[in-house]
Short mmCIF file of C-alpha atoms and ligand atoms in Angstrom, two decimals:
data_model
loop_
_atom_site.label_atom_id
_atom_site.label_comp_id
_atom_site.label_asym_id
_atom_site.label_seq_id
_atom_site.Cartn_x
_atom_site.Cartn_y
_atom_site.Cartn_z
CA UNK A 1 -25.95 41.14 -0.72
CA UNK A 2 -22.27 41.40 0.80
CA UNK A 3 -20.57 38.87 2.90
CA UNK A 4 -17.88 39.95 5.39
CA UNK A 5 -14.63 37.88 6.16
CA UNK A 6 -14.97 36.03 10.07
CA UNK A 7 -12.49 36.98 12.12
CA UNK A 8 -9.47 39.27 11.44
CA UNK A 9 -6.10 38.90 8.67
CA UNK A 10 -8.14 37.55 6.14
CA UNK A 11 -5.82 38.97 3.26
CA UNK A 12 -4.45 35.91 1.02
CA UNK A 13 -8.33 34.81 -0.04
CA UNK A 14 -9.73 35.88 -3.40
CA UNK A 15 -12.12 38.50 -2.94
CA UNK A 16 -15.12 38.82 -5.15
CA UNK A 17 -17.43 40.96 -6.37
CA UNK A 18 -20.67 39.80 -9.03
CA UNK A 19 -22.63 42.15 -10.55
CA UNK A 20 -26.12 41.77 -12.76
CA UNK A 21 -24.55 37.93 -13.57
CA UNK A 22 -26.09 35.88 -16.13
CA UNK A 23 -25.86 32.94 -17.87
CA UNK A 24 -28.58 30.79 -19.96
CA UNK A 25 -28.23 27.66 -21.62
CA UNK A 26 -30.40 26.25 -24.58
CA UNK A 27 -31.77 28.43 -27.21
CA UNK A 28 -35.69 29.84 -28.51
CA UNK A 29 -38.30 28.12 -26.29
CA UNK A 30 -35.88 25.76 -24.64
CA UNK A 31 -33.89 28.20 -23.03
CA UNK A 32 -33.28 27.96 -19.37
CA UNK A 33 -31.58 30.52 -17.09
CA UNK A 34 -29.52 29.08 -14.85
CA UNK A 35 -28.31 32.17 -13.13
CA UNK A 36 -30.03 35.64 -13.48
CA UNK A 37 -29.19 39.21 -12.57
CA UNK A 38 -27.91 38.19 -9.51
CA UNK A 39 -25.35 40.64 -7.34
CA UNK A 40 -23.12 39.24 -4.72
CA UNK A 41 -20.17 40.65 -2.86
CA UNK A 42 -18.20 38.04 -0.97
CA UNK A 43 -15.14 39.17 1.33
CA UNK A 44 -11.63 37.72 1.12
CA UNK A 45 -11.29 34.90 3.53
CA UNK A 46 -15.11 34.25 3.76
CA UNK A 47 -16.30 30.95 4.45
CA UNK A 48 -19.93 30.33 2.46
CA UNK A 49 -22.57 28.04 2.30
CA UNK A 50 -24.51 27.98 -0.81
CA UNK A 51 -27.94 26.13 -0.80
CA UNK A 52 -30.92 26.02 -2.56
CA UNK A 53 -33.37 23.16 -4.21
CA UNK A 54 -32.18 21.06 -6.98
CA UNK A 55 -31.74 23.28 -10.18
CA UNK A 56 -32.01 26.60 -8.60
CA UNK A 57 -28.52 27.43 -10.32
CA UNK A 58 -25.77 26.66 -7.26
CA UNK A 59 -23.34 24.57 -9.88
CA UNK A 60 -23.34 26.94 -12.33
CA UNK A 61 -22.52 29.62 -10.26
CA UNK A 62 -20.00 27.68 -9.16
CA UNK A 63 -18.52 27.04 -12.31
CA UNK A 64 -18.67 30.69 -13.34
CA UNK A 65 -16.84 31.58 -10.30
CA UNK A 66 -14.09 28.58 -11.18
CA UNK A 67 -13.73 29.78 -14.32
CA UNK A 68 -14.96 27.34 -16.09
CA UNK A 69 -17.96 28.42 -17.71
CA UNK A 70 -18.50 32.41 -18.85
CA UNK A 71 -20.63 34.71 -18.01
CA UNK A 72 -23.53 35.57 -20.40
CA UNK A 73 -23.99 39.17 -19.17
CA UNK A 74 -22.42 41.02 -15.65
CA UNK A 75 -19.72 41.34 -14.28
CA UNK A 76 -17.67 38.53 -11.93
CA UNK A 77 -14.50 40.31 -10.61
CA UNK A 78 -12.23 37.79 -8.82
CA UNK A 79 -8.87 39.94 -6.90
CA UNK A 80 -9.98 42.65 -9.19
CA UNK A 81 -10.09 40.63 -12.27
CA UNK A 82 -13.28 40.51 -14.15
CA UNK A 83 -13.78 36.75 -15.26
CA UNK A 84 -16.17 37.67 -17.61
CA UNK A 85 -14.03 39.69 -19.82
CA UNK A 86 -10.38 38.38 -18.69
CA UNK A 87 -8.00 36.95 -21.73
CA UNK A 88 -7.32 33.05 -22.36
CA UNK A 89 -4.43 33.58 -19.99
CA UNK A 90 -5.91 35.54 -17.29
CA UNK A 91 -8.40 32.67 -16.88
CA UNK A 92 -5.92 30.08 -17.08
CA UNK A 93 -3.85 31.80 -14.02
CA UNK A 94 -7.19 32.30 -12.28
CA UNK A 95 -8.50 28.44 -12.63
CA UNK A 96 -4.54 28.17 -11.39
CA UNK A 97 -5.45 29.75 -7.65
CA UNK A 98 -8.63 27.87 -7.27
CA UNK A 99 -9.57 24.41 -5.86
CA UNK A 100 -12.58 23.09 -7.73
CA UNK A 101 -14.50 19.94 -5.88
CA UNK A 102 -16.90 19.05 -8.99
CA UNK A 103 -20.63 17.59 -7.76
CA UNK A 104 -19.46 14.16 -9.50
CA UNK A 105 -15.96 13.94 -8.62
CA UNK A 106 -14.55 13.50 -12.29
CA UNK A 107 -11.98 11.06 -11.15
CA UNK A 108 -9.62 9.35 -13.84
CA UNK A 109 -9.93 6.25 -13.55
CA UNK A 110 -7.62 4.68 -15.18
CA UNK A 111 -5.25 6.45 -12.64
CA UNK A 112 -4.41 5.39 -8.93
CA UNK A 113 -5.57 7.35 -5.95
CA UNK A 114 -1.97 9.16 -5.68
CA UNK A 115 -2.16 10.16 -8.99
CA UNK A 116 -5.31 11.66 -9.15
CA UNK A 117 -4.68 13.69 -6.47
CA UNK A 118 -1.55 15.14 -8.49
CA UNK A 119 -3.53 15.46 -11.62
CA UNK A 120 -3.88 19.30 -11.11
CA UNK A 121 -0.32 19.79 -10.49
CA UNK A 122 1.03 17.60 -13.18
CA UNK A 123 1.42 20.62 -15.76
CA UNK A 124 3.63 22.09 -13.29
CA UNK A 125 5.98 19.12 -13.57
CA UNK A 126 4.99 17.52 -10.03
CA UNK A 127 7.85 18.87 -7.85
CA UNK A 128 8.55 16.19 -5.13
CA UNK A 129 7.21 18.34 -1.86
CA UNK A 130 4.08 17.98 -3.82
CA UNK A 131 3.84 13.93 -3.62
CA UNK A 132 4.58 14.54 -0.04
CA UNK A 133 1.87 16.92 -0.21
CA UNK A 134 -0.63 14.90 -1.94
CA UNK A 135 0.02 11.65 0.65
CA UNK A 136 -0.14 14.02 3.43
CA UNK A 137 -3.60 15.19 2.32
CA UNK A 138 -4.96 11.65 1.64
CA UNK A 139 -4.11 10.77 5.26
CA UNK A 140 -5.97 14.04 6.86
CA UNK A 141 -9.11 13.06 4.14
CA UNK A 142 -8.85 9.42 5.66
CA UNK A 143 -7.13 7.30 2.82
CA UNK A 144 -3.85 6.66 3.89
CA UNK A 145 -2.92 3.21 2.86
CA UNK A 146 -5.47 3.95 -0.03
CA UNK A 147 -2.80 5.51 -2.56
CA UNK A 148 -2.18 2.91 -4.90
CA UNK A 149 -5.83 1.45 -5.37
CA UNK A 150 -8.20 2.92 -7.91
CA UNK A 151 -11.34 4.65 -7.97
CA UNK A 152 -13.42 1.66 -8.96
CA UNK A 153 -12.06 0.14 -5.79
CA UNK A 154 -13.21 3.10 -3.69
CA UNK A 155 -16.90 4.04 -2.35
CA UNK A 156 -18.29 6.88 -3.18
CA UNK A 157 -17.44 8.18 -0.21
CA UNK A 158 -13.95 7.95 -0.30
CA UNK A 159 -13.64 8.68 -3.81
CA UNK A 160 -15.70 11.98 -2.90
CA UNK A 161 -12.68 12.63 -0.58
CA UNK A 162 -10.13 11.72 -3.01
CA UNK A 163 -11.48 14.63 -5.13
CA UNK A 164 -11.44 16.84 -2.22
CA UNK A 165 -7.50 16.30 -1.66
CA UNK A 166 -7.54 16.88 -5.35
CA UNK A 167 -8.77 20.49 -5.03
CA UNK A 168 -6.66 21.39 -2.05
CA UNK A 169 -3.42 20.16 -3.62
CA UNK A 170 -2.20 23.39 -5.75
CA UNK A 171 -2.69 25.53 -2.56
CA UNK A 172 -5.74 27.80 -3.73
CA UNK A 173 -6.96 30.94 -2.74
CA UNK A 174 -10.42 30.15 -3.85
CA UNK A 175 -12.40 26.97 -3.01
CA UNK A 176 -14.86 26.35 -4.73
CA UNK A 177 -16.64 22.88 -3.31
CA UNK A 178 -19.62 21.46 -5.12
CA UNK A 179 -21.58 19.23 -2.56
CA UNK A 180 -18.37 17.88 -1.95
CA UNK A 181 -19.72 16.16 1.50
CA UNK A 182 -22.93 14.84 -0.63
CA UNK A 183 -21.56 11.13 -0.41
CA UNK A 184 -20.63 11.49 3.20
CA UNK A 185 -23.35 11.08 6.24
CA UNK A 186 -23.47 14.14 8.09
CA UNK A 187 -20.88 14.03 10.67
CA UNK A 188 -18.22 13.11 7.91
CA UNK A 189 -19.37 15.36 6.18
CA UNK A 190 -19.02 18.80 8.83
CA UNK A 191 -15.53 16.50 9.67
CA UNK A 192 -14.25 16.83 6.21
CA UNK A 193 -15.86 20.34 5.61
CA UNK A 194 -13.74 21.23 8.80
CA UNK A 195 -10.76 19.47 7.33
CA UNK A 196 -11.36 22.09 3.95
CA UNK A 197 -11.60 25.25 6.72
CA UNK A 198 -8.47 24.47 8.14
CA UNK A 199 -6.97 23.52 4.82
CA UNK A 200 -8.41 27.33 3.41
CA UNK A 201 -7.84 28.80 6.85
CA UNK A 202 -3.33 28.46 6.08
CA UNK A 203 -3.91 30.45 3.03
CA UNK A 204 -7.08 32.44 4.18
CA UNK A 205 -8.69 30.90 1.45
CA UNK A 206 -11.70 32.11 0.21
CA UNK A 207 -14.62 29.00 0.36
CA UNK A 208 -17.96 28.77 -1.54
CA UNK A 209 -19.13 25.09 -1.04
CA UNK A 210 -22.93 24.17 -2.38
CA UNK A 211 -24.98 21.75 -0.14
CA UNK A 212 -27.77 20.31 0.79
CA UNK A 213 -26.79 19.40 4.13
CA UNK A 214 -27.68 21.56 6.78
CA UNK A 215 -25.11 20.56 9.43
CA UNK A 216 -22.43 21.67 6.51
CA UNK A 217 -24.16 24.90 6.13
CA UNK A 218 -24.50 25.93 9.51
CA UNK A 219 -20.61 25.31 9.95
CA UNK A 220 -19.95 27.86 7.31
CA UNK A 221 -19.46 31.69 8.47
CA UNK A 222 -22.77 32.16 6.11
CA UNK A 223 -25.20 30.77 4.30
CA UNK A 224 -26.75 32.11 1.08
CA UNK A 225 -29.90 30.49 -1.08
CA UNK A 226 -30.81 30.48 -4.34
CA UNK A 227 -33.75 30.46 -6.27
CA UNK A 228 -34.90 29.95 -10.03
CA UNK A 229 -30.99 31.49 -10.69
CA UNK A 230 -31.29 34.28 -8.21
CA UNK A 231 -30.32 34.91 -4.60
CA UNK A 232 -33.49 34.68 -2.26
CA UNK A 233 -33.95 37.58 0.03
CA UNK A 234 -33.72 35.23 2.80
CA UNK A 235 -30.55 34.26 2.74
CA UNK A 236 -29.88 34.82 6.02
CA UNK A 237 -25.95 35.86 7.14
CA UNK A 238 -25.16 33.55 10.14
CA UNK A 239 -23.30 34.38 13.06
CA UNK A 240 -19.53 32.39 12.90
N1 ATP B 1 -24.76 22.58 -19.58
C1 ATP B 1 -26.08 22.79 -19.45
N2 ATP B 1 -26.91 22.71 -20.50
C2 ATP B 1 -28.24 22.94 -20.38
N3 ATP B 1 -28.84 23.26 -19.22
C3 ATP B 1 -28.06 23.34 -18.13
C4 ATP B 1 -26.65 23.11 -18.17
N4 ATP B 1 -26.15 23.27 -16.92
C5 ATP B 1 -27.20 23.57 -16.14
N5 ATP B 1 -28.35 23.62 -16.85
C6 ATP B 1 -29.68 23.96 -16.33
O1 ATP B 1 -29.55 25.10 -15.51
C7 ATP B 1 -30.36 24.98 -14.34
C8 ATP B 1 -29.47 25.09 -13.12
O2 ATP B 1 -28.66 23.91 -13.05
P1 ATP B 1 -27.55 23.71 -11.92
O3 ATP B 1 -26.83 22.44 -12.24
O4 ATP B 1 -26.75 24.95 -11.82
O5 ATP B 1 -28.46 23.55 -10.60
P2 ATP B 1 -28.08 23.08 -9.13
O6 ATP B 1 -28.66 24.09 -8.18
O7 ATP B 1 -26.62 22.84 -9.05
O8 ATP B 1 -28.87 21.70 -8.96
P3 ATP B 1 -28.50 20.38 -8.10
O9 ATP B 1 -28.80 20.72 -6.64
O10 ATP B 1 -29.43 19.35 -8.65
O11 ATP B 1 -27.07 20.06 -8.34
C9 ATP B 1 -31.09 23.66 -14.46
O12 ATP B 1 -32.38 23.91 -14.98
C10 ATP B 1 -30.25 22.87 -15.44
O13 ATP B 1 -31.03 21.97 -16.18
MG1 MG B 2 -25.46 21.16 -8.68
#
C-alpha cells in the first residue's frame, strides 16, 4: 500500500518506506505478533490516520516507526535510513526529528506543566526561544495560565494536550501521535488534531496519529486499518 503527500511542496517531512515488518513479543506458546509482514509506503508530508480494534498492533507500529522499539524482521527506512539496522547514533538523531505523543501521556510528574513541555529539549541545553516556544504552544493547546501547575492538577484532557505540546516542541519532521485526542470529546479532539496539521504543515511534517475516533480520522489526508498486526485490504485512501 503507498500513500501520496496532499497537496504540493511537501519536501521537509520524513518519508518512509516498510517492508515485510515484524515484530513479536513473548516467547514458545506465549508469543504474540504484534506486527506481521506488513508493507507500507508513506509519502513525505502525508497526513495519516491509523485505526484498527484494540490490539490489532497500531502502538507498536508506532513505536517502531519512533524508534523506539526494533524491528524483528523487514525493513523500516525513514529519509532513506533503515531503522531496523541503523547504529546507536543514527537512532538517536532519528528519535531527534520526531514528535512522539505516547497513548498514556508519560508525563513527569514531579515537574510543572512548562517543564514538561521542555523535557525533550532539555539535552539540548533549553535555548531561551525554546521557553518562548514551549508557552507559545501551551496557549494554541489551550493551557495558557496552566504553566506552573502540575499534572496531578490537570484532567486528563489537558494533560493529554500537555503531551501534545511536548511532541511538537523540538520541531519534528515526523509525528508520530498515539490516540493523542483519546481524552478529548470529538470536536476537541479534530480542534487539536487541526492544531498538530498546522503545527506539521510549517515543517511539512510527516503525521501518523492512531485513533479510534472517526471524526479524527476522516480529517486526516488517509486512513489506513490494521488487523491481527497487518494492514487490512480495506484501508481505504480518502480524498483530502
Ligand atoms: N511490550 C509488550 N510485551 C508483550 N506484548 C505486547 C507488548 N506490546 C504489545 N504487545 C501485544 O501486541 C499486541 C498489539 O498491541 P498494541 O499495543 O500494538 O495494540 P494497539 O492496536 O495499539 O491496541 P490499543 O487500541 O488497545 O491501544 C497485543 O496483543 C499486545 O498485547
Ligand atoms: Mg495502542
Amino acid at each position: 500500500m503507498a500513500v501520496d503527500a496532499e497537496g504540493a511542496g511537501a519536501t521537509a517531512g520524513a518519508a518512509i518506506r516498510i517492508s515485510g515488518l515484524g515484530r513479536s513479543f513473548g516467547a514458545g506458546d506465549a508469543r504474540i505478533a504484534a506486527v506481521r509482514d506488513l508493507s507500507l509506503e508513506i509519502a513525505s508530508g502525508a497526513v495519516v490516520a491509523l485505526c484498527g480494534p484494540s490490539g490489532s498492533g497500531k502502538s507498536t507500529l508506532l513505536h517502531l516507526l519512533a524508534g523506539i522499539e526494533r524491528p524483528d524482521c523487514g525493513q523500516l527506512v525513514v529519509d532513506g535510513v533503515d531503522l531496523a539496522r541503523a547504529g546507536r547514533r543514527a537512532l538517536l538523531d532519528h528519535r531527534r526529528r520526531v514528535g512522539l505523543v505516547f497513548q498514556r501521556f508519560h508525563l513527569l510528574p514531579a515537574l510543572s506543566v512548562l517543564d514538561n513541555v521542555l523535557v525533550p529539549v532539555v539535552p539540548l541545553r533549553v535555548p531561551f526561544d525554546k521557553v518562548a516556544r514551549a508557552r507559545q504552544l501551551l496557549d494554541a493547546v489551550g493551557l495558557a495560565g496552566r504553566e506552573s501547575a502540575t499534572p496531578a492538577q490537570l484532567s486528563g484532557g489537558q494533560q493529554q494536550r500537555v503531551a501534545i505540546a511536548r511532541a511538537l516542541i523540538g520541531d519534528p519532521t515526523l509525528i508520530v501521535a498515539d490516540e493523542p485526542t483519546g481524552s478529548l470529546d470529538s470536536a476537541t479532539g479534530v480542534e487539536i488534531l487541526g492544531l498538530l496539521r498546522r503545527v506539521g504543515r510549517e515543517r511539512s511534517a510527516t503525521m501518523v496519529v492512531a485513533t479510534h475516533d472517526r471524526d479524527v480520522a476522516e480529517s486526516c489526508d488517509y486512513v489506513i486499518s490494521m488487523r491481527d498486526g497487518r494492514l487490512t485490504s480495506d484501508g481505504a485512501a480518502l480524498p483530502a
